Amino acid sequence: MTTEKRDFPAFPYKPYSIQIDFMNALYQFLDKGGVSMLESPTGTGKSLSIICSALQWLIDRKEKGLTQVSDTVDVDDDDDDEPDWMRDFTPNDNDRANHKSFKSSFWLTKHAKEKEKRGDVSVSKDEDDEALLNDQEFLLEEYQSEDDSSSPGGRKSSKRKPAGGFDSSSSEDDDEDDDDCSDDQHGLKVYFCSRTHSQLSQFVKELRKTVFAKNINVVCLGSRKNLCINEDVLKLGNVTRINERCLDLQKKKKSQVVSKKKNLGTNVRVGRTKASCRCPMLRKHKLQREFKAESFQQEAMDIEDLVQLGRQMRTCPYYGSRRMAPAADLVILPYQSLLSKSSRESLGLSLKNSVVIIDEAHNLADTLLSMHDAKITVSQLDDIHCSLESYLGRFQNLLGAGNRRYIQILLILTRALLKPFTSEKNLNSVNVGLDTGNPSKSNPCGACSMAIYDFLFSLNIDNINLFKLLAYVKESNIIHKVSGYGERVVMLQKDPVAHEETSKLTSFRAFSDMLVALTNNNGDGRIIISRTSSSTSGQQEGYIKYVMLTGAKLFSEVVDEAHAVILAGGTLQPIEETRERLFPWLPSNQLQFFSCSHIVPPESIMPIAVSHGPSGQSFDFSHSSRSSTGMIQELGLLMSNLVAMVPEGVIVFFSSFEYETQVHTAWSNSGILRRIMKKKRVFREPRRNTEVEAVLRDYKEAIESERGAIMLAVVGGKVSEGINFSDSMCRCVVMVGLPYPSPSDFELLERIKHIEGLGDSESAKPSLSLVDDSYYSGDVQAGFGVLKSCKRRGKEYYENLCMKAVNQSIGRAIRHIKDYAAILLVDARYSSNDPSKRTSHPSNKLPKWIKDRLVYSSKGYGDVHRLLHQFFKHKNVEDSSETNQH
């Protein structure tokens, strides 16, 4: 690749050669547009390189006048990006608002009386008054779809957008008050997204090291849970409940502001109606404008800064930051907000002609697919069915024919979806996929998977027009009317337990998501039905889940709109798998790819494949062997040796929380844990993400006390993703075994089968022997059967999942050029046989900067001990020398 070498004056330090190469490659890719992939190991200053290259390109592009931004646009005067409750009403709006309450009340009474006159129902005065006084807010407006209209130009009588922002993702960014503005008019932007809020905050910190932090408009978008400052809402804790309470507080309360002028006639406006929000942080529209202005005057602000500013100004930073997005040059946001089309629409984000940079893209395909999964439980279906029956029973005599018909269809649908859980019959007759539904002692109820059409046909609901039903759900506001009425009934019954367990709105959103999922193309995903039996009641429980399998169409929605899409990460290999799953239309030879080595000198790392423990036992952490007392004790002996030799911090990664607990318990009982604790304090990664920060703080303090510490962590947990353990925080990282996902995971097996069928059939490549399958039974045996039947792609995907997790975890250790650490891969499979002769050997999937230095300890633990002793002795001498020089 030939590139014109450019200077990047915003880079705050003297860049290394690989950083210069990275920035030039990115600049060229942005010029060309389309899809590109840039791979740079963790700790090489990737974020800073992205910032200095992409924002320099943005400024150069704007100076050349190649953007479509109009200088005449006054951003502050454009209120389209505001939720409707924040806008000032126009005279016409006032007129409509003034009459709306009267009109609704008049229609309700008139409609009931007309029915009474027709003989449809006998409505007493008391019943009518009760409807008006208590339930009016929950009554649906009359609905008629265009197809059902009696006249060719018939119009729906309910065109209101549903409160709650019904969409296919039910994401934490769902919003009933969608921002309708388009970013096109505000010019070219760079969108940067990553997986977690902590990764985004780290990106902002890097941005502040450059002049761009003050010279361009930057906004950081986040979830309500991270940005909300209303303590009454925050204390709910649960993300879903926070979102729902926020949206509920935004429901308009209208107050009449009467003019001093008297009404002189029907055409004279005597007052105006103001829409006020019940959230105290959103009542003053002016403060939202001031928040926007103040934020842009400051240098780049992260989530915590926005929250602090919101608290100081007593105005909502969640909606305040959303208002900033149209005028921003750089928008920093989580994956979900950018990769989900419904979330983009809800936030009013337009990617047209802009640049999208997706960081930490090593698992992008699976992340994208998981956003479009849908799941509903038996208890939620029961809740929905009961709520619909209750609602229909209460309002049937007041509802129009259209609403009654669609509610009846919804009842038919919910009853059908409950059939698999109320019938003893298995779905084998139509199941064309994996089925382990045969009752047995180990698996009394089981699960099965099938295509959408087979699923609908098996439940006799293939004749329901789901698209028309979806349109009704979107336009009629039924999920909020029915769930709102149900919540009111629960409250009146004073049943706080039922209310705390789950909200009815949550159940209805899950149902809405499932409706959307069932309208996908037949081959886009699979339906999984999982059935279990309650140990207490004996009743059927379980769930229905739609698993999205193809991401190409979803990703194309981003690619087609944006000027350029950049996938960045520390380890993006194998790129061919990513191409086949996300952009198969792009030929391999046209994919723009850049990869660089690590800035850390080879002598600063000591990667070792550890095949044997101190007593000579071979390490085998496959599922069949890892739970043996001998294996766990041998690992304990290794740790006892390490803590005596390795200075400062040690991090040990296990395949799961369950296995970490098993090992910790065994070490406690055998006395090995006490031996380890004599040398270093022992910390364990908590299951709850909210507790991780406190544990890490204590871990760091223990290291700084000169005693040192060891952290027992889990692959795929918070510690393995996005947290930097530079310098003393991690002088040795230990990977216990090969963390293959469980073969009993139905969703995983569906993905594996789908991926196996991608592309054309080529001759099978040599494959890594996984684990001995003699112990498998039940679901696991069936899952392993799927793996054994895979010739290439499916099995490679399974192996890649494992090694991507390994690479992500061990990459936490080396973070800058002067850092150093040992990396121990503890399992005989890392060092068995000759890796040069096996293309799918685990070591061949390691990052090049680790693989090139990897030592295979085939001669036993003695070699490992000697290598580590020499490595840390040499590094201690270097540290002492540098300290004396300073």
mmCIF file of N, CA, C and O in Angstrom, residues 827-866:
data_model
loop_
_atom_site.group_PDB
_atom_site.id
_atom_site.type_symbol
_atom_site.label_atom_id
_atom_site.label_comp_id
_atom_site.label_asym_id
_atom_site.label_seq_id
_atom_site.Cartn_x
_atom_site.Cartn_y
_atom_site.Cartn_z
ATOM 1 N N ASP A 827 -1.976 -24.898 29.867
ATOM 2 C CA ASP A 827 -2.696 -26.059 29.350
ATOM 3 C C ASP A 827 -1.774 -26.747 28.351
ATOM 4 O O ASP A 827 -1.123 -26.073 27.542
ATOM 5 N N ALA A 828 -1.747 -28.077 28.402
ATOM 6 C CA ALA A 828 -0.860 -28.815 27.492
ATOM 7 C C ALA A 828 -1.231 -28.591 26.041
ATOM 8 O O ALA A 828 -0.384 -28.712 25.146
ATOM 9 N N ARG A 829 -2.494 -28.220 25.766
ATOM 10 C CA ARG A 829 -2.923 -28.028 24.381
ATOM 11 C C ARG A 829 -2.265 -26.808 23.738
ATOM 12 O O ARG A 829 -2.209 -26.698 22.515
ATOM 13 N N TYR A 830 -1.799 -25.860 24.548
ATOM 14 C CA TYR A 830 -1.090 -24.715 23.993
ATOM 15 C C TYR A 830 0.293 -25.096 23.461
ATOM 16 O O TYR A 830 0.849 -24.406 22.602
ATOM 17 N N SER A 831 0.862 -26.183 23.980
ATOM 18 C CA SER A 831 2.233 -26.522 23.597
ATOM 19 C C SER A 831 2.361 -27.895 22.965
ATOM 20 O O SER A 831 3.451 -28.302 22.585
ATOM 21 N N SER A 832 1.244 -28.640 22.844
ATOM 22 C CA SER A 832 1.324 -29.995 22.305
ATOM 23 C C SER A 832 1.580 -29.984 20.810
ATOM 24 O O SER A 832 1.144 -29.099 20.087
ATOM 25 N N ASN A 833 2.318 -31.022 20.366
ATOM 26 C CA ASN A 833 2.655 -31.225 18.949
ATOM 27 C C ASN A 833 3.448 -30.050 18.384
ATOM 28 O O ASN A 833 3.810 -29.113 19.091
ATOM 29 N N ASP A 834 3.649 -30.085 17.105
ATOM 30 C CA ASP A 834 4.412 -29.037 16.431
ATOM 31 C C ASP A 834 3.432 -28.038 15.818
ATOM 32 O O ASP A 834 2.768 -28.350 14.828
ATOM 33 N N PRO A 835 3.334 -26.830 16.379
ATOM 34 C CA PRO A 835 2.349 -25.866 15.866
ATOM 35 C C PRO A 835 2.586 -25.460 14.423
ATOM 36 O O PRO A 835 1.663 -25.070 13.730
ATOM 37 N N SER A 836 3.830 -25.570 13.949
ATOM 38 C CA SER A 836 4.112 -25.163 12.567
ATOM 39 C C SER A 836 3.453 -26.092 11.560
ATOM 40 O O SER A 836 3.264 -25.739 10.408
ATOM 41 N N LYS A 837 3.084 -27.293 12.020
ATOM 42 C CA LYS A 837 2.482 -28.275 11.111
ATOM 43 C C LYS A 837 0.957 -28.329 11.245
ATOM 44 O O LYS A 837 0.304 -29.122 10.593
ATOM 45 N N ARG A 838 0.409 -27.492 12.114
ATOM 46 C CA ARG A 838 -1.043 -27.522 12.340
ATOM 47 C C ARG A 838 -1.587 -26.106 12.223
ATOM 48 O O ARG A 838 -1.344 -25.259 13.058
ATOM 49 N N THR A 839 -2.340 -25.873 11.168
ATOM 50 C CA THR A 839 -2.801 -24.508 10.885
ATOM 51 C C THR A 839 -3.764 -23.987 11.934
ATOM 52 O O THR A 839 -3.911 -22.785 12.101
ATOM 53 N N SER A 840 -4.480 -24.888 12.643
ATOM 54 C CA SER A 840 -5.450 -24.413 13.627
ATOM 55 C C SER A 840 -4.980 -24.655 15.060
ATOM 56 O O SER A 840 -5.783 -24.736 15.972
ATOM 57 N N HIS A 841 -3.687 -24.800 15.245
ATOM 58 C CA HIS A 841 -3.146 -24.910 16.601
ATOM 59 C C HIS A 841 -3.444 -23.618 17.351
ATOM 60 O O HIS A 841 -3.391 -22.529 16.776
ATOM 61 N N PRO A 842 -3.788 -23.697 18.654
ATOM 62 C CA PRO A 842 -4.134 -22.475 19.402
ATOM 63 C C PRO A 842 -3.102 -21.360 19.286
ATOM 64 O O PRO A 842 -3.472 -20.186 19.155
ATOM 65 N N SER A 843 -1.840 -21.706 19.302
ATOM 66 C CA SER A 843 -0.806 -20.666 19.282
ATOM 67 C C SER A 843 -0.794 -19.888 17.973
ATOM 68 O O SER A 843 -0.358 -18.734 17.929
ATOM 69 N N ASN A 844 -1.306 -20.507 16.886
ATOM 70 C CA ASN A 844 -1.332 -19.805 15.606
ATOM 71 C C ASN A 844 -2.396 -18.713 15.549
ATOM 72 O O ASN A 844 -2.413 -17.901 14.623
ATOM 73 N N LYS A 845 -3.280 -18.712 16.525
ATOM 74 C CA LYS A 845 -4.310 -17.674 16.587
ATOM 75 C C LYS A 845 -3.963 -16.599 17.617
ATOM 76 O O LYS A 845 -4.781 -15.722 17.900
ATOM 77 N N LEU A 846 -2.784 -16.647 18.172
ATOM 78 C CA LEU A 846 -2.314 -15.595 19.074
ATOM 79 C C LEU A 846 -1.860 -14.389 18.261
ATOM 80 O O LEU A 846 -1.477 -14.529 17.095
ATOM 81 N N PRO A 847 -1.858 -13.177 18.850
ATOM 82 C CA PRO A 847 -1.310 -12.011 18.146
ATOM 83 C C PRO A 847 0.148 -12.260 17.778
ATOM 84 O O PRO A 847 0.886 -12.916 18.527
ATOM 85 N N LYS A 848 0.551 -11.723 16.640
ATOM 86 C CA LYS A 848 1.902 -11.985 16.135
ATOM 87 C C LYS A 848 2.976 -11.582 17.131
ATOM 88 O O LYS A 848 3.986 -12.277 17.303
ATOM 89 N N TRP A 849 2.775 -10.458 17.849
ATOM 90 C CA TRP A 849 3.805 -9.985 18.768
ATOM 91 C C TRP A 849 3.980 -10.899 19.975
ATOM 92 O O TRP A 849 5.034 -10.885 20.625
ATOM 93 N N ILE A 850 2.969 -11.734 20.261
ATOM 94 C CA ILE A 850 3.090 -12.735 21.323
ATOM 95 C C ILE A 850 3.575 -14.057 20.740
ATOM 96 O O ILE A 850 4.476 -14.709 21.280
ATOM 97 N N LYS A 851 2.984 -14.442 19.617
ATOM 98 C CA LYS A 851 3.317 -15.733 19.001
ATOM 99 C C LYS A 851 4.812 -15.827 18.656
ATOM 100 O O LYS A 851 5.439 -16.879 18.837
ATOM 101 N N ASP A 852 5.388 -14.735 18.166
ATOM 102 C CA ASP A 852 6.804 -14.748 17.763
ATOM 103 C C ASP A 852 7.747 -14.962 18.948
ATOM 104 O O ASP A 852 8.898 -15.354 18.756
ATOM 105 N N ARG A 853 7.275 -14.676 20.180
ATOM 106 C CA ARG A 853 8.118 -14.811 21.363
ATOM 107 C C ARG A 853 7.740 -16.011 22.225
ATOM 108 O O ARG A 853 8.381 -16.273 23.253
ATOM 109 N N LEU A 854 6.682 -16.745 21.831
ATOM 110 C CA LEU A 854 6.152 -17.806 22.684
ATOM 111 C C LEU A 854 7.167 -18.931 22.886
ATOM 112 O O LEU A 854 7.760 -19.449 21.937
ATOM 113 N N VAL A 855 7.348 -19.328 24.162
ATOM 114 C CA VAL A 855 8.240 -20.433 24.523
ATOM 115 C C VAL A 855 7.380 -21.641 24.882
ATOM 116 O O VAL A 855 6.463 -21.539 25.714
ATOM 117 N N TYR A 856 7.656 -22.791 24.275
ATOM 118 C CA TYR A 856 6.906 -24.012 24.559
ATOM 119 C C TYR A 856 7.665 -24.818 25.613
ATOM 120 O O TYR A 856 8.777 -25.307 25.363
ATOM 121 N N SER A 857 7.078 -24.947 26.790
ATOM 122 C CA SER A 857 7.774 -25.602 27.911
ATOM 123 C C SER A 857 7.527 -27.105 27.904
ATOM 124 O O SER A 857 6.942 -27.662 28.825
ATOM 125 N N SER A 858 7.956 -27.738 26.876
ATOM 126 C CA SER A 858 7.693 -29.171 26.740
ATOM 127 C C SER A 858 8.550 -30.018 27.679
ATOM 128 O O SER A 858 8.271 -31.188 27.895
ATOM 129 N N LYS A 859 9.587 -29.417 28.271
ATOM 130 C CA LYS A 859 10.508 -30.184 29.128
ATOM 131 C C LYS A 859 10.067 -30.190 30.597
ATOM 132 O O LYS A 859 10.750 -30.743 31.442
ATOM 133 N N GLY A 860 8.960 -29.527 30.908
ATOM 134 C CA GLY A 860 8.495 -29.547 32.282
ATOM 135 C C GLY A 860 8.539 -28.183 32.943
ATOM 136 O O GLY A 860 8.989 -27.184 32.356
ATOM 137 N N TYR A 861 8.112 -28.143 34.221
ATOM 138 C CA TYR A 861 7.978 -26.874 34.919
ATOM 139 C C TYR A 861 9.326 -26.225 35.221
ATOM 140 O O TYR A 861 9.414 -24.996 35.365
ATOM 141 N N GLY A 862 10.378 -26.996 35.292
ATOM 142 C CA GLY A 862 11.704 -26.433 35.602
ATOM 143 C C GLY A 862 12.087 -25.310 34.652
ATOM 144 O O GLY A 862 12.622 -24.273 35.071
ATOM 145 N N ASP A 863 11.795 -25.498 33.376
ATOM 146 C CA ASP A 863 12.095 -24.464 32.372
ATOM 147 C C ASP A 863 11.294 -23.194 32.648
ATOM 148 O O ASP A 863 11.805 -22.087 32.526
ATOM 149 N N VAL A 864 10.036 -23.382 32.998
ATOM 150 C CA VAL A 864 9.171 -22.229 33.264
ATOM 151 C C VAL A 864 9.723 -21.417 34.426
ATOM 152 O O VAL A 864 9.833 -20.182 34.346
ATOM 153 N N HIS A 865 10.076 -22.098 35.500
ATOM 154 C CA HIS A 865 10.591 -21.408 36.695
ATOM 155 C C HIS A 865 11.875 -20.641 36.369
ATOM 156 O O HIS A 865 12.035 -19.480 36.793
ATOM 157 N N ARG A 866 12.769 -21.288 35.618
ATOM 158 C CA ARG A 866 14.039 -20.647 35.276
ATOM 159 C C ARG A 866 13.827 -19.406 34.403
ATOM 160 O O ARG A 866 14.419 -18.345 34.650
#
